[in-house]
């Protein structure tokens, strides 16, 4: 754990949460440009409508709403944090409530990523059709695939980052009685192992799936140098993401093991 993340843990979590927007947006724009605009020769009026829907009609509505939800999720821990260094004694019930909230962060990131991204696959083509004329079913399908892949990439990488921060930075400090930690932690952390295995697989599979879908743009699109660069970036992202997921998986599993005081064997494949 870096010194900076310990000094500013909430800023660290905010960066990890916002990382999903950057990764997902890059993939979404790349897919849109090469699979919809270029491959399907989308008319200029519909392209202009897409740009209008992206900024004022979607991003300025959905993303602030999701960000406000994140603030509400983090607020109990944010209010408690300064008290941990002061003389005030925090009661057991409050610690337990904040621990539960912190442990819910990773799955809430998944939910908010789904809410922020997945509806766009339906909303965008409908909005473009209403504003600039109907889009074909193939274009509609590409929008659906684009937002689904982008959302899955966003939620997968954010999940691991936030899960790491929750267990390695916040969870260890949210106790007022060390005697009952193993028993309580074994119950509270029971769902973590299953989630880690699932998202480790997604971290490698989803970017590669996006790369495969990009290849389907046809030979004219595939010959574009920028397209090849983006395709390589997606494949590289999948490889790096899977490696990071395996590394974070092991770190998080060891952290869970330390709390419940059990021996864990790691299998490297």
PDB file of C-alpha atoms in Angstrom, residues 45-254:
ATOM      1  CA  UNK A  45     -26.831  13.967 -39.249  1.00  0.00           C
ATOM      2  CA  UNK A  46     -26.873  10.822 -37.126  1.00  0.00           C
ATOM      3  CA  UNK A  47     -23.215  11.305 -36.160  1.00  0.00           C
ATOM      4  CA  UNK A  48     -24.050  14.851 -35.014  1.00  0.00           C
ATOM      5  CA  UNK A  49     -27.007  13.493 -33.072  1.00  0.00           C
ATOM      6  CA  UNK A  50     -24.712  10.999 -31.331  1.00  0.00           C
ATOM      7  CA  UNK A  51     -22.412  13.815 -30.205  1.00  0.00           C
ATOM      8  CA  UNK A  52     -25.394  15.721 -28.834  1.00  0.00           C
ATOM      9  CA  UNK A  53     -26.709  12.708 -26.937  1.00  0.00           C
ATOM     10  CA  UNK A  54     -23.257  11.890 -25.459  1.00  0.00           C
ATOM     11  CA  UNK A  55     -22.609  15.234 -23.783  1.00  0.00           C
ATOM     12  CA  UNK A  56     -25.663  17.189 -22.648  1.00  0.00           C
ATOM     13  CA  UNK A  57     -28.311  14.504 -22.831  1.00  0.00           C
ATOM     14  CA  UNK A  58     -26.530  11.555 -21.198  1.00  0.00           C
ATOM     15  CA  UNK A  59     -23.178  12.249 -19.567  1.00  0.00           C
ATOM     16  CA  UNK A  60     -24.385  15.365 -17.781  1.00  0.00           C
ATOM     17  CA  UNK A  61     -27.321  13.432 -16.361  1.00  0.00           C
ATOM     18  CA  UNK A  62     -26.243   9.847 -15.693  1.00  0.00           C
ATOM     19  CA  UNK A  63     -22.684  10.338 -14.462  1.00  0.00           C
ATOM     20  CA  UNK A  64     -23.432  13.070 -11.906  1.00  0.00           C
ATOM     21  CA  UNK A  65     -26.290  10.914 -10.569  1.00  0.00           C
ATOM     22  CA  UNK A  66     -23.951   7.924 -10.178  1.00  0.00           C
ATOM     23  CA  UNK A  67     -21.317  10.160  -8.582  1.00  0.00           C
ATOM     24  CA  UNK A  68     -23.819  11.423  -6.013  1.00  0.00           C
ATOM     25  CA  UNK A  69     -24.646   7.831  -5.150  1.00  0.00           C
ATOM     26  CA  UNK A  70     -20.950   7.119  -4.622  1.00  0.00           C
ATOM     27  CA  UNK A  71     -20.693  10.108  -2.295  1.00  0.00           C
ATOM     28  CA  UNK A  72     -23.593   8.747  -0.230  1.00  0.00           C
ATOM     29  CA  UNK A  73     -21.890   5.363  -0.014  1.00  0.00           C
ATOM     30  CA  UNK A  74     -18.583   6.832   1.150  1.00  0.00           C
ATOM     31  CA  UNK A  75     -20.017   9.466   3.507  1.00  0.00           C
ATOM     32  CA  UNK A  76     -20.333   7.303   6.680  1.00  0.00           C
ATOM     33  CA  UNK A  77     -16.668   6.245   6.462  1.00  0.00           C
ATOM     34  CA  UNK A  78     -15.616   9.796   5.592  1.00  0.00           C
ATOM     35  CA  UNK A  79     -17.337  11.159   8.694  1.00  0.00           C
ATOM     36  CA  UNK A  80     -15.879   8.466  10.927  1.00  0.00           C
ATOM     37  CA  UNK A  81     -12.291   8.669   9.658  1.00  0.00           C
ATOM     38  CA  UNK A  82     -11.167  11.842  11.531  1.00  0.00           C
ATOM     39  CA  UNK A  83     -12.570  10.421  14.776  1.00  0.00           C
ATOM     40  CA  UNK A  84     -10.230   7.413  14.596  1.00  0.00           C
ATOM     41  CA  UNK A  85      -7.270   9.676  15.381  1.00  0.00           C
ATOM     42  CA  UNK A  86      -9.035  11.578  18.158  1.00  0.00           C
ATOM     43  CA  UNK A  87      -9.872  10.858  21.796  1.00  0.00           C
ATOM     44  CA  UNK A  88     -13.521  10.085  21.162  1.00  0.00           C
ATOM     45  CA  UNK A  89     -14.479   6.417  21.630  1.00  0.00           C
ATOM     46  CA  UNK A  90     -16.452   4.986  18.728  1.00  0.00           C
ATOM     47  CA  UNK A  91     -19.050   2.398  19.711  1.00  0.00           C
ATOM     48  CA  UNK A  92     -19.047  -1.141  18.349  1.00  0.00           C
ATOM     49  CA  UNK A  93     -22.336  -0.753  16.436  1.00  0.00           C
ATOM     50  CA  UNK A  94     -21.085   2.231  14.474  1.00  0.00           C
ATOM     51  CA  UNK A  95     -17.876   0.425  13.549  1.00  0.00           C
ATOM     52  CA  UNK A  96     -19.896  -2.574  12.377  1.00  0.00           C
ATOM     53  CA  UNK A  97     -22.223  -0.390  10.288  1.00  0.00           C
ATOM     54  CA  UNK A  98     -19.360   1.421   8.579  1.00  0.00           C
ATOM     55  CA  UNK A  99     -17.529  -1.876   7.943  1.00  0.00           C
ATOM     56  CA  UNK A 100     -20.610  -3.234   6.210  1.00  0.00           C
ATOM     57  CA  UNK A 101     -20.856  -0.088   4.111  1.00  0.00           C
ATOM     58  CA  UNK A 102     -17.176  -0.267   3.131  1.00  0.00           C
ATOM     59  CA  UNK A 103     -17.498  -3.941   2.184  1.00  0.00           C
ATOM     60  CA  UNK A 104     -20.439  -3.037  -0.054  1.00  0.00           C
ATOM     61  CA  UNK A 105     -18.384  -0.543  -2.095  1.00  0.00           C
ATOM     62  CA  UNK A 106     -17.017  -2.998  -4.703  1.00  0.00           C
ATOM     63  CA  UNK A 107     -20.430  -4.399  -5.614  1.00  0.00           C
ATOM     64  CA  UNK A 108     -21.972  -0.949  -5.649  1.00  0.00           C
ATOM     65  CA  UNK A 109     -19.281   0.057  -8.147  1.00  0.00           C
ATOM     66  CA  UNK A 110     -20.446  -2.862 -10.279  1.00  0.00           C
ATOM     67  CA  UNK A 111     -24.092  -1.784  -9.974  1.00  0.00           C
ATOM     68  CA  UNK A 112     -23.360   1.860 -10.774  1.00  0.00           C
ATOM     69  CA  UNK A 113     -21.210   0.883 -13.752  1.00  0.00           C
ATOM     70  CA  UNK A 114     -24.109  -1.173 -15.087  1.00  0.00           C
ATOM     71  CA  UNK A 115     -26.559   1.679 -14.478  1.00  0.00           C
ATOM     72  CA  UNK A 116     -24.211   4.197 -16.101  1.00  0.00           C
ATOM     73  CA  UNK A 117     -23.284   2.152 -19.166  1.00  0.00           C
ATOM     74  CA  UNK A 118     -25.751  -0.580 -20.090  1.00  0.00           C
ATOM     75  CA  UNK A 119     -28.864   1.585 -20.689  1.00  0.00           C
ATOM     76  CA  UNK A 120     -26.864   3.614 -23.220  1.00  0.00           C
ATOM     77  CA  UNK A 121     -26.927   0.683 -25.631  1.00  0.00           C
ATOM     78  CA  UNK A 122     -30.678   1.198 -25.954  1.00  0.00           C
ATOM     79  CA  UNK A 123     -31.040   4.905 -25.210  1.00  0.00           C
ATOM     80  CA  UNK A 124     -28.464   6.087 -27.769  1.00  0.00           C
ATOM     81  CA  UNK A 125     -29.884   4.484 -30.921  1.00  0.00           C
ATOM     82  CA  UNK A 126     -33.431   5.428 -29.898  1.00  0.00           C
ATOM     83  CA  UNK A 127     -32.387   9.046 -29.241  1.00  0.00           C
ATOM     84  CA  UNK A 128     -30.495   9.220 -32.544  1.00  0.00           C
ATOM     85  CA  UNK A 129     -33.511   7.787 -34.395  1.00  0.00           C
ATOM     86  CA  UNK A 130     -35.798  10.394 -32.857  1.00  0.00           C
ATOM     87  CA  UNK A 131     -33.428  13.251 -33.603  1.00  0.00           C
ATOM     88  CA  UNK A 132     -31.940  12.351 -36.993  1.00  0.00           C
ATOM     89  CA  UNK A 133     -33.928   9.505 -38.521  1.00  0.00           C
ATOM     90  CA  UNK A 134     -34.140   5.785 -37.771  1.00  0.00           C
ATOM     91  CA  UNK A 135     -31.015   3.653 -37.463  1.00  0.00           C
ATOM     92  CA  UNK A 136     -30.919   0.107 -38.806  1.00  0.00           C
ATOM     93  CA  UNK A 137     -31.109  -2.987 -36.601  1.00  0.00           C
ATOM     94  CA  UNK A 138     -27.409  -3.709 -37.223  1.00  0.00           C
ATOM     95  CA  UNK A 139     -26.437  -0.256 -35.927  1.00  0.00           C
ATOM     96  CA  UNK A 140     -28.782  -0.736 -32.978  1.00  0.00           C
ATOM     97  CA  UNK A 141     -27.039  -4.030 -32.218  1.00  0.00           C
ATOM     98  CA  UNK A 142     -23.598  -2.433 -32.434  1.00  0.00           C
ATOM     99  CA  UNK A 143     -24.621   0.241 -29.928  1.00  0.00           C
ATOM    100  CA  UNK A 144     -25.858  -2.467 -27.584  1.00  0.00           C
ATOM    101  CA  UNK A 145     -22.597  -4.429 -27.885  1.00  0.00           C
ATOM    102  CA  UNK A 146     -20.471  -1.291 -27.559  1.00  0.00           C
ATOM    103  CA  UNK A 147     -22.025  -0.114 -24.314  1.00  0.00           C
ATOM    104  CA  UNK A 148     -22.126  -3.620 -22.867  1.00  0.00           C
ATOM    105  CA  UNK A 149     -18.420  -4.274 -23.522  1.00  0.00           C
ATOM    106  CA  UNK A 150     -17.449  -0.802 -22.274  1.00  0.00           C
ATOM    107  CA  UNK A 151     -19.511  -1.183 -19.126  1.00  0.00           C
ATOM    108  CA  UNK A 152     -18.090  -4.616 -18.358  1.00  0.00           C
ATOM    109  CA  UNK A 153     -14.525  -3.340 -18.755  1.00  0.00           C
ATOM    110  CA  UNK A 154     -15.296  -0.369 -16.517  1.00  0.00           C
ATOM    111  CA  UNK A 155     -16.901  -2.374 -13.752  1.00  0.00           C
ATOM    112  CA  UNK A 156     -14.281  -5.166 -13.766  1.00  0.00           C
ATOM    113  CA  UNK A 157     -11.232  -2.972 -13.264  1.00  0.00           C
ATOM    114  CA  UNK A 158     -12.993  -0.692 -10.805  1.00  0.00           C
ATOM    115  CA  UNK A 159     -14.155  -3.698  -8.782  1.00  0.00           C
ATOM    116  CA  UNK A 160     -10.615  -4.927  -8.132  1.00  0.00           C
ATOM    117  CA  UNK A 161      -9.272  -1.487  -7.306  1.00  0.00           C
ATOM    118  CA  UNK A 162     -12.052  -0.616  -4.886  1.00  0.00           C
ATOM    119  CA  UNK A 163     -12.037  -4.116  -3.332  1.00  0.00           C
ATOM    120  CA  UNK A 164      -8.304  -3.764  -2.700  1.00  0.00           C
ATOM    121  CA  UNK A 165      -8.744  -0.341  -1.090  1.00  0.00           C
ATOM    122  CA  UNK A 166     -11.693  -1.477   1.017  1.00  0.00           C
ATOM    123  CA  UNK A 167      -9.865  -4.465   2.523  1.00  0.00           C
ATOM    124  CA  UNK A 168      -6.301  -3.185   2.694  1.00  0.00           C
ATOM    125  CA  UNK A 169      -6.861   0.448   3.735  1.00  0.00           C
ATOM    126  CA  UNK A 170     -10.260   0.854   5.382  1.00  0.00           C
ATOM    127  CA  UNK A 171     -11.350  -2.490   6.845  1.00  0.00           C
ATOM    128  CA  UNK A 172      -8.325  -2.959   9.200  1.00  0.00           C
ATOM    129  CA  UNK A 173      -9.054   0.349  10.962  1.00  0.00           C
ATOM    130  CA  UNK A 174     -12.744  -0.220  11.564  1.00  0.00           C
ATOM    131  CA  UNK A 175     -12.495  -2.272  14.762  1.00  0.00           C
ATOM    132  CA  UNK A 176     -12.617  -1.341  18.439  1.00  0.00           C
ATOM    133  CA  UNK A 177     -12.153  -4.874  19.808  1.00  0.00           C
ATOM    134  CA  UNK A 178      -9.502  -7.197  18.373  1.00  0.00           C
ATOM    135  CA  UNK A 179     -10.679 -10.249  20.278  1.00  0.00           C
ATOM    136  CA  UNK A 180     -13.617 -11.008  18.001  1.00  0.00           C
ATOM    137  CA  UNK A 181     -12.029 -10.188  14.656  1.00  0.00           C
ATOM    138  CA  UNK A 182     -11.562 -13.758  13.276  1.00  0.00           C
ATOM    139  CA  UNK A 183     -15.123 -14.840  13.971  1.00  0.00           C
ATOM    140  CA  UNK A 184     -16.726 -11.636  12.710  1.00  0.00           C
ATOM    141  CA  UNK A 185     -14.435 -11.312   9.699  1.00  0.00           C
ATOM    142  CA  UNK A 186     -15.061 -14.907   8.619  1.00  0.00           C
ATOM    143  CA  UNK A 187     -18.745 -14.036   8.276  1.00  0.00           C
ATOM    144  CA  UNK A 188     -18.323 -10.569   6.783  1.00  0.00           C
ATOM    145  CA  UNK A 189     -15.695 -11.620   4.225  1.00  0.00           C
ATOM    146  CA  UNK A 190     -17.267 -14.928   3.179  1.00  0.00           C
ATOM    147  CA  UNK A 191     -18.619 -13.610  -0.183  1.00  0.00           C
ATOM    148  CA  UNK A 192     -15.277 -12.106  -1.253  1.00  0.00           C
ATOM    149  CA  UNK A 193     -13.632 -15.286  -2.578  1.00  0.00           C
ATOM    150  CA  UNK A 194     -16.394 -16.111  -5.057  1.00  0.00           C
ATOM    151  CA  UNK A 195     -16.484 -12.559  -6.377  1.00  0.00           C
ATOM    152  CA  UNK A 196     -12.723 -12.491  -6.836  1.00  0.00           C
ATOM    153  CA  UNK A 197     -12.753 -15.617  -9.008  1.00  0.00           C
ATOM    154  CA  UNK A 198     -15.549 -14.284 -11.190  1.00  0.00           C
ATOM    155  CA  UNK A 199     -14.022 -10.862 -11.790  1.00  0.00           C
ATOM    156  CA  UNK A 200     -10.558 -12.295 -12.368  1.00  0.00           C
ATOM    157  CA  UNK A 201     -11.956 -14.190 -15.342  1.00  0.00           C
ATOM    158  CA  UNK A 202     -13.843 -11.129 -16.594  1.00  0.00           C
ATOM    159  CA  UNK A 203     -10.696  -8.973 -16.377  1.00  0.00           C
ATOM    160  CA  UNK A 204      -9.045 -11.026 -19.097  1.00  0.00           C
ATOM    161  CA  UNK A 205     -12.033 -12.126 -21.165  1.00  0.00           C
ATOM    162  CA  UNK A 206     -13.922  -8.857 -21.661  1.00  0.00           C
ATOM    163  CA  UNK A 207     -11.188  -6.743 -23.370  1.00  0.00           C
ATOM    164  CA  UNK A 208     -10.336  -9.676 -25.630  1.00  0.00           C
ATOM    165  CA  UNK A 209     -14.016 -10.045 -26.511  1.00  0.00           C
ATOM    166  CA  UNK A 210     -14.050  -6.363 -27.448  1.00  0.00           C
ATOM    167  CA  UNK A 211     -11.020  -6.898 -29.671  1.00  0.00           C
ATOM    168  CA  UNK A 212     -12.716  -9.833 -31.413  1.00  0.00           C
ATOM    169  CA  UNK A 213     -15.816  -7.726 -32.048  1.00  0.00           C
ATOM    170  CA  UNK A 214     -13.692  -4.936 -33.498  1.00  0.00           C
ATOM    171  CA  UNK A 215     -12.129  -7.367 -35.963  1.00  0.00           C
ATOM    172  CA  UNK A 216     -15.585  -7.941 -37.400  1.00  0.00           C
ATOM    173  CA  UNK A 217     -15.547  -4.482 -38.954  1.00  0.00           C
ATOM    174  CA  UNK A 218     -14.385  -5.847 -42.291  1.00  0.00           C
ATOM    175  CA  UNK A 219     -11.122  -5.635 -44.279  1.00  0.00           C
ATOM    176  CA  UNK A 220     -11.458  -1.946 -45.154  1.00  0.00           C
ATOM    177  CA  UNK A 221     -11.745  -0.965 -41.499  1.00  0.00           C
ATOM    178  CA  UNK A 222      -9.114  -3.447 -40.370  1.00  0.00           C
ATOM    179  CA  UNK A 223      -6.534  -1.895 -42.705  1.00  0.00           C
ATOM    180  CA  UNK A 224      -6.727   1.452 -40.908  1.00  0.00           C
ATOM    181  CA  UNK A 225      -3.500   2.074 -38.872  1.00  0.00           C
ATOM    182  CA  UNK A 226      -5.420   3.727 -36.029  1.00  0.00           C
ATOM    183  CA  UNK A 227      -7.780   0.781 -35.916  1.00  0.00           C
ATOM    184  CA  UNK A 228      -4.852  -1.648 -35.623  1.00  0.00           C
ATOM    185  CA  UNK A 229      -3.412   0.469 -32.808  1.00  0.00           C
ATOM    186  CA  UNK A 230      -6.696   0.384 -30.903  1.00  0.00           C
ATOM    187  CA  UNK A 231      -7.035  -3.336 -31.488  1.00  0.00           C
ATOM    188  CA  UNK A 232      -3.543  -3.906 -30.112  1.00  0.00           C
ATOM    189  CA  UNK A 233      -4.357  -1.688 -27.144  1.00  0.00           C
ATOM    190  CA  UNK A 234      -7.454  -3.758 -26.341  1.00  0.00           C
ATOM    191  CA  UNK A 235      -5.520  -7.024 -26.494  1.00  0.00           C
ATOM    192  CA  UNK A 236      -2.751  -5.541 -24.346  1.00  0.00           C
ATOM    193  CA  UNK A 237      -5.342  -4.228 -21.904  1.00  0.00           C
ATOM    194  CA  UNK A 238      -6.741  -7.722 -21.584  1.00  0.00           C
ATOM    195  CA  UNK A 239      -3.327  -9.251 -20.884  1.00  0.00           C
ATOM    196  CA  UNK A 240      -2.287  -6.555 -18.408  1.00  0.00           C
ATOM    197  CA  UNK A 241      -5.705  -6.577 -16.780  1.00  0.00           C
ATOM    198  CA  UNK A 242      -5.642 -10.307 -16.227  1.00  0.00           C
ATOM    199  CA  UNK A 243      -2.136 -10.117 -14.737  1.00  0.00           C
ATOM    200  CA  UNK A 244      -3.171  -7.303 -12.393  1.00  0.00           C
ATOM    201  CA  UNK A 245      -6.323  -9.177 -11.478  1.00  0.00           C
ATOM    202  CA  UNK A 246      -4.313 -12.278 -10.521  1.00  0.00           C
ATOM    203  CA  UNK A 247      -1.904 -10.155  -8.467  1.00  0.00           C
ATOM    204  CA  UNK A 248      -4.664  -8.246  -6.671  1.00  0.00           C
ATOM    205  CA  UNK A 249      -6.600 -11.458  -6.208  1.00  0.00           C
ATOM    206  CA  UNK A 250      -3.676 -12.967  -4.305  1.00  0.00           C
ATOM    207  CA  UNK A 251      -3.149  -9.830  -2.221  1.00  0.00           C
ATOM    208  CA  UNK A 252      -6.816  -9.605  -1.301  1.00  0.00           C
ATOM    209  CA  UNK A 253      -7.035 -13.336  -0.542  1.00  0.00           C
ATOM    210  CA  UNK A 254      -4.040 -13.068   1.781  1.00  0.00           C
TER     211      UNK A 254
END
